[in-house]
Short mmCIF file of C-alpha atoms in Angstrom, two decimals:
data_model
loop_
_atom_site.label_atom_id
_atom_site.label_comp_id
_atom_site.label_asym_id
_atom_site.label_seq_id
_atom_site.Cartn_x
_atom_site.Cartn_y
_atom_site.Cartn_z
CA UNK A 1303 85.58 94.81 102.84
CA UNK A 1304 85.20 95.25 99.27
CA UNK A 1305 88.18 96.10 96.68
CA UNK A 1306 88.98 100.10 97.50
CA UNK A 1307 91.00 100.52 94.23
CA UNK A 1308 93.28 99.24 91.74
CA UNK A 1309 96.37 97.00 93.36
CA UNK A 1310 99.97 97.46 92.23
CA UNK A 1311 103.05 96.16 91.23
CA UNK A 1312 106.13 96.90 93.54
CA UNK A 1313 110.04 96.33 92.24
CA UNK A 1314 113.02 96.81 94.22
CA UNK A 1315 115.91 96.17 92.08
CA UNK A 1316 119.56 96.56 93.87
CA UNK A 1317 118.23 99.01 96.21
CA UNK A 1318 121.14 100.03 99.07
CA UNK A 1319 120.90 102.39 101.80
CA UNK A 1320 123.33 103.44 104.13
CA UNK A 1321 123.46 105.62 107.27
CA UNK A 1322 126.78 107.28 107.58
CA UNK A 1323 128.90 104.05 107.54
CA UNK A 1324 126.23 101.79 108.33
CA UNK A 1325 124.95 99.26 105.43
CA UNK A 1326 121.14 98.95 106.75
CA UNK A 1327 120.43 97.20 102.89
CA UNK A 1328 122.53 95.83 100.77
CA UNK A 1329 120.92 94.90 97.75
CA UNK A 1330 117.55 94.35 98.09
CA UNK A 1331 115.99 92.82 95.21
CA UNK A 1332 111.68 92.12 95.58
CA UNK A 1333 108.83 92.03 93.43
CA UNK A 1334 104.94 91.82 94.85
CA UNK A 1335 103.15 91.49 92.09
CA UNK A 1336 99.69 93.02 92.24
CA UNK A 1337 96.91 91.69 94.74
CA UNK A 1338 99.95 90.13 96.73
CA UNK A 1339 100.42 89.95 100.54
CA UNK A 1340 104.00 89.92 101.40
CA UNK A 1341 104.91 89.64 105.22
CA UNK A 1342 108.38 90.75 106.24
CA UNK A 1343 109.85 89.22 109.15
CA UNK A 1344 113.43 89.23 110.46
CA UNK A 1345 115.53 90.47 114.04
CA UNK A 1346 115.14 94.25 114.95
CA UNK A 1347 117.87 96.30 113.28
CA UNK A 1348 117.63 94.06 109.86
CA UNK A 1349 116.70 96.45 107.50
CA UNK A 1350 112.62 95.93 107.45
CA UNK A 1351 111.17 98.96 108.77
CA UNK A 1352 113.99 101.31 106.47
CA UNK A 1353 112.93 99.21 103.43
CA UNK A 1354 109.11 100.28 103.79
CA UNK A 1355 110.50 103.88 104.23
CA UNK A 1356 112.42 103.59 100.83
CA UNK A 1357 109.33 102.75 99.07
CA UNK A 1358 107.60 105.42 99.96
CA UNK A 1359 110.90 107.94 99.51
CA UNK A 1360 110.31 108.90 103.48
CA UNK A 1361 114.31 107.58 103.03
CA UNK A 1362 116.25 108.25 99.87
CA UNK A 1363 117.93 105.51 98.78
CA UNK A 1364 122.00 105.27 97.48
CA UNK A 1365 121.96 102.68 94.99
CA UNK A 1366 119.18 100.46 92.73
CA UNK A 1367 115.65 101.81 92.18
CA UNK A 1368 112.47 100.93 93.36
CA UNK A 1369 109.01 100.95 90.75
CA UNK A 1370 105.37 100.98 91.68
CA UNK A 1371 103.97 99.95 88.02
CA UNK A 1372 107.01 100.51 86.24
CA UNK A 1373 107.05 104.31 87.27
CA UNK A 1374 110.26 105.36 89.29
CA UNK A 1375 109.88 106.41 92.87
CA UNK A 1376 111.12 109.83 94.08
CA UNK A 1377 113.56 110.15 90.73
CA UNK A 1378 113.13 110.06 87.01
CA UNK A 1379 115.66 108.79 84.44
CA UNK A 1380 117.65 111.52 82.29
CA UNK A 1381 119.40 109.41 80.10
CA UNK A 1382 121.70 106.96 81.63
CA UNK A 1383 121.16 108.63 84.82
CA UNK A 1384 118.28 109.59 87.42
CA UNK A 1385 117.18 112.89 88.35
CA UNK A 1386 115.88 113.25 91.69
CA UNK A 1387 111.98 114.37 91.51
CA UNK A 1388 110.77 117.60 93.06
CA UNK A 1389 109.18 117.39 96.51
CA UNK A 1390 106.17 118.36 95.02
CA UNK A 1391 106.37 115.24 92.81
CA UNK A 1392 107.06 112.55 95.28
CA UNK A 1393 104.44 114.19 97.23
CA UNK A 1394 101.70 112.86 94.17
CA UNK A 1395 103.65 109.20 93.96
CA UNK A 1396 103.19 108.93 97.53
CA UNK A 1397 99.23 109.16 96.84
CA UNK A 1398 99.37 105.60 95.72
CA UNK A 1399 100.95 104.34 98.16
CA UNK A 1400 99.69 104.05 101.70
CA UNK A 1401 101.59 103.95 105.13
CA UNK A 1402 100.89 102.92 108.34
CA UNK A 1403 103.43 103.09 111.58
CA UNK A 1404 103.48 101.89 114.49
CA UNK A 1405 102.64 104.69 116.11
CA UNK A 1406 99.04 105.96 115.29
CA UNK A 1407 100.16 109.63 114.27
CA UNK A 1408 96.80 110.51 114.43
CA UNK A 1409 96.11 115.00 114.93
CA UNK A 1410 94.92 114.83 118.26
CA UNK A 1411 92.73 117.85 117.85
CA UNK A 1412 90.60 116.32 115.21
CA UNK A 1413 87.63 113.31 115.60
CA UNK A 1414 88.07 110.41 113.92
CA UNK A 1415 86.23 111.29 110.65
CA UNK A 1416 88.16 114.49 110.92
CA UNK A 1417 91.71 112.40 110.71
CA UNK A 1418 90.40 110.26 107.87
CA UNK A 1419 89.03 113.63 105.64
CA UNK A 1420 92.14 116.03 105.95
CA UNK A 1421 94.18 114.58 103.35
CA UNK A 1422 91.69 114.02 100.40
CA UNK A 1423 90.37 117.22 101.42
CA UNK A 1424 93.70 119.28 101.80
CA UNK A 1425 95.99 117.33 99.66
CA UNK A 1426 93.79 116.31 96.96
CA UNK A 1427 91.37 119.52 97.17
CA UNK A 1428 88.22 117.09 96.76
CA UNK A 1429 84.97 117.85 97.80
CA UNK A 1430 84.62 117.75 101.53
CA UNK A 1431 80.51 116.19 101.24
CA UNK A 1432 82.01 113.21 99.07
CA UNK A 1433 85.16 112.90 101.54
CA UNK A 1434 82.96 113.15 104.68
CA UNK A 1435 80.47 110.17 102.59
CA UNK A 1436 83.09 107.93 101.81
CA UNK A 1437 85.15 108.38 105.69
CA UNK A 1438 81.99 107.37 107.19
CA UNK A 1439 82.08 104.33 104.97
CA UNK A 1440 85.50 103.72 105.53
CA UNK A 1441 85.61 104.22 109.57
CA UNK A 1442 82.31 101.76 109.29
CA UNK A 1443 84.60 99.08 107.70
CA UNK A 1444 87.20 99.09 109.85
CA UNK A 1445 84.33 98.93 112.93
CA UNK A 1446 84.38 102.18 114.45
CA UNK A 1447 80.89 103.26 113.33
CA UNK A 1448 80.39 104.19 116.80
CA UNK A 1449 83.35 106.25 117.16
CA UNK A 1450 83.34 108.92 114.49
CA UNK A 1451 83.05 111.55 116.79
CA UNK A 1452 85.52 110.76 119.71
CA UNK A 1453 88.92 112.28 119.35
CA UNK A 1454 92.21 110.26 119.59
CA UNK A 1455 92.45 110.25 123.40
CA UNK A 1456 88.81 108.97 123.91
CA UNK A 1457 90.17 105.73 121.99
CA UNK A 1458 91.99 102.45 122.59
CA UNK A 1459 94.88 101.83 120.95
CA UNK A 1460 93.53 99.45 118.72
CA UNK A 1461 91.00 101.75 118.13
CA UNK A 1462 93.38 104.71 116.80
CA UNK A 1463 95.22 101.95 114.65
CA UNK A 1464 92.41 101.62 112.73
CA UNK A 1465 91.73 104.89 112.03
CA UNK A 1466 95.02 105.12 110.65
CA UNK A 1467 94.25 102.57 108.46
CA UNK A 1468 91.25 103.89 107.57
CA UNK A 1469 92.88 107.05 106.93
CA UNK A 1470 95.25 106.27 104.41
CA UNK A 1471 92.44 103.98 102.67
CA UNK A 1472 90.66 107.57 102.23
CA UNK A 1473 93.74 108.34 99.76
CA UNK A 1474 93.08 104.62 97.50
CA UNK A 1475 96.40 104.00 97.38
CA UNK A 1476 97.40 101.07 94.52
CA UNK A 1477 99.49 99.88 97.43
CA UNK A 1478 99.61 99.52 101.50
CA UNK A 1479 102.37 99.27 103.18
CA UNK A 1480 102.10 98.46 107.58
CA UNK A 1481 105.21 98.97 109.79
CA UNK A 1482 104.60 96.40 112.43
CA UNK A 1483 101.57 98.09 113.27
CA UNK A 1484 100.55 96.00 116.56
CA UNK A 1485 103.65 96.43 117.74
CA UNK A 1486 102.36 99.67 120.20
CA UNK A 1487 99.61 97.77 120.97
CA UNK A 1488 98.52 95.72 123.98
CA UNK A 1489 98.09 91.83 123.38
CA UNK A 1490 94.35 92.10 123.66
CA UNK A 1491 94.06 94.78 121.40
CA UNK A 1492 96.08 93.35 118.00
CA UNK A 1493 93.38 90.82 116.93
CA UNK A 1494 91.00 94.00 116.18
CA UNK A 1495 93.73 95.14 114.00
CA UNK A 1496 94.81 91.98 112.24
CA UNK A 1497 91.04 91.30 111.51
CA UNK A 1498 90.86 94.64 109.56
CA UNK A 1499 94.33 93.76 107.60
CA UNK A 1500 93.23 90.37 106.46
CA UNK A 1501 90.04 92.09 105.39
CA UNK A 1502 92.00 93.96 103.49
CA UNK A 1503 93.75 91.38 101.78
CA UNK A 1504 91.22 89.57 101.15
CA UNK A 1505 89.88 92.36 98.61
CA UNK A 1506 92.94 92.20 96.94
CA UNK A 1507 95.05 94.88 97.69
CA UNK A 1508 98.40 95.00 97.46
CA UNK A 1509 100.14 94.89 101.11
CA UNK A 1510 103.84 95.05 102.42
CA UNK A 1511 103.49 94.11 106.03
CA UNK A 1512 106.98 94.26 108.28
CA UNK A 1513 104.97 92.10 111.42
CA UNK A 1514 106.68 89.98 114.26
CA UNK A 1515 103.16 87.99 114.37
CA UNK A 1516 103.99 85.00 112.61
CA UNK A 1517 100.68 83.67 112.73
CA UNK A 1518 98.97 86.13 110.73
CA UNK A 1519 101.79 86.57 108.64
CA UNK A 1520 101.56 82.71 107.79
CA UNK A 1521 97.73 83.05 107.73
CA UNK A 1522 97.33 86.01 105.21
CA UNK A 1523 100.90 86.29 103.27
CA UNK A 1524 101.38 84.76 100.35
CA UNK A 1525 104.77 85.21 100.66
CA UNK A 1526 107.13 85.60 103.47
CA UNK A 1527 110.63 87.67 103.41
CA UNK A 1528 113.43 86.79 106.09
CA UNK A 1529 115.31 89.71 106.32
CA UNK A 1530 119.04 90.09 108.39
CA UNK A 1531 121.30 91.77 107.81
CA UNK A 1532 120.29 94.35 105.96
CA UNK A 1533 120.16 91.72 103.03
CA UNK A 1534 116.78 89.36 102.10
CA UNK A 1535 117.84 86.06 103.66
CA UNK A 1536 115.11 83.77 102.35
CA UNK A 1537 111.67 84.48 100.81
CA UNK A 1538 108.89 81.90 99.72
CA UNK A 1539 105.70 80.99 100.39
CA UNK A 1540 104.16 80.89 104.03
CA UNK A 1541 105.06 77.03 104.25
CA UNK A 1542 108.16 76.96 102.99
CA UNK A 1543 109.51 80.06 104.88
CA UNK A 1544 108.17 79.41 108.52
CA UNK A 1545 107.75 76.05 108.37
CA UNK A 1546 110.57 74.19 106.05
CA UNK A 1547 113.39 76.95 106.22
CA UNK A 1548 115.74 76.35 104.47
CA UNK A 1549 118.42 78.75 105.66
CA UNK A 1550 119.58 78.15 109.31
CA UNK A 1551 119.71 82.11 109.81
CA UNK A 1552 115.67 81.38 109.02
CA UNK A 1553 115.34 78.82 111.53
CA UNK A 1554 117.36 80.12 114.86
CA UNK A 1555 114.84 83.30 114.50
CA UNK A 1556 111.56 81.26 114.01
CA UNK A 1557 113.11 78.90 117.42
CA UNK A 1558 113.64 82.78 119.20
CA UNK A 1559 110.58 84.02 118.61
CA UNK A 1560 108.37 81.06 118.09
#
């Protein structure tokens, strides 16, 4: 899979969010510097999945700021303070920046290349002949040559995933961000999906990847984040992190789920 677009730089300095009285980060401080993997691994309820949704804005956070570049995400800074940014605003940040969940979210009512065109079509108002051209291409790379045609239901689960993927490659984001994405997905059907992602990383985009398959994540990252907590416990390289932890929070999880 060859390089899609131009990778990014990610900063989260002092970043906090809260529900009600619930801490769910508390001072989250990361850089991925461009063409970086960075796996994110950690108990359910740590913080992971809300920290992904803070990059892209989908949750606003209370304290710190996060950068993509250097440019603010979802305010912009008035001073000594920061402005919150109009929807319509975040709504063009969030065209860098890629998502996909764990659930597929694909429209059922439209094919495969339909799903992949709507947004550069609708959102970005390009032409639909160059859109349709390049989702062929992209629904080709991710191995589903065969499949433009069939709707969501007509597909396996691993087959929808990558769709999605495909689908918010058809935006070139700078940066790709994958909330445990095989975790819907039968056992048999997450190697289809991982092959795609280290594809992927291997052209040198940027990726943020909250995963509970250690594996890849110690295949493909080139670094790993512990998260509990709500706070970042540990981070390091793949060798360091899953197999010379140095924190013992690190190393009961790895003997859980390993």
């Amino acid at each position: 899979m060859s390089v899609i677009t131009a990778s990014a730089e990610v900063e989260l300095r002092g970043v906090h969010k809260s529900f009600g009285h619930t801490a769910v980060l508390s001072g989250i401080d990361l850089t991925i510097k461009p063409q970086e993997v960075v796996c994110v691994i950690g108990p359910s309820g740590s913080g992971k999945s809300t920290m992904l949704r803070c990059i892209n804005h989908l949750e606003q956070i209370d304290a710190g700021e996060i950068r993509i570049d250097g440019e603010l995400i979802g305010y912009r800074a008035v001073g000594d303070r920061l402005q919150g940014l109009s929807e319509s605003d975040i709504a063009a940040q969030r065209v860098a920046i890629g998502m996909v969940f764990q659930r597929f979210n694909l429209f059922a009512h439209k094919t495969a290349l339909g799903n992949v065109m709507e947004a550069p079509v609708q959102v970005l108002g390009r032409d639909r002949a160059q859109v349709r051209a390049e989702a062929i291409e992209l629904l080709e790379r991710v191995g589903l040559s065969g499949r433009i045609d069939h709707y969501p239901h007509q597909l396996s689960g691993g087959q929808q995933q990558r769709v999605a993927i495909a689908r918010a490659l058809a935006m070139k984001p700078r940066v790709m961000l994958f909330d445990e994405p095989t975790s819907a997905l039968d056992p048999e059907l997450v190697g289809e999906v991982l092959e795609v992602m280290k594809e992927l990383a291997a052209s040198g985009m940027t990726m943020i990847v909250v995963t509970h398959e250690i594996a890849f994540a110690k295949e493909v990252a080139d670094i790993v984040v512990f998260m509990d907590g709500g706070v970042i416990v540990e981070q390091g390289p793949p060798e360091a992190v899953l197999v010379h932890p140095q924190h013992e929070r690190t190393r009961a999880f790895l003997r859980r789920v390993l």
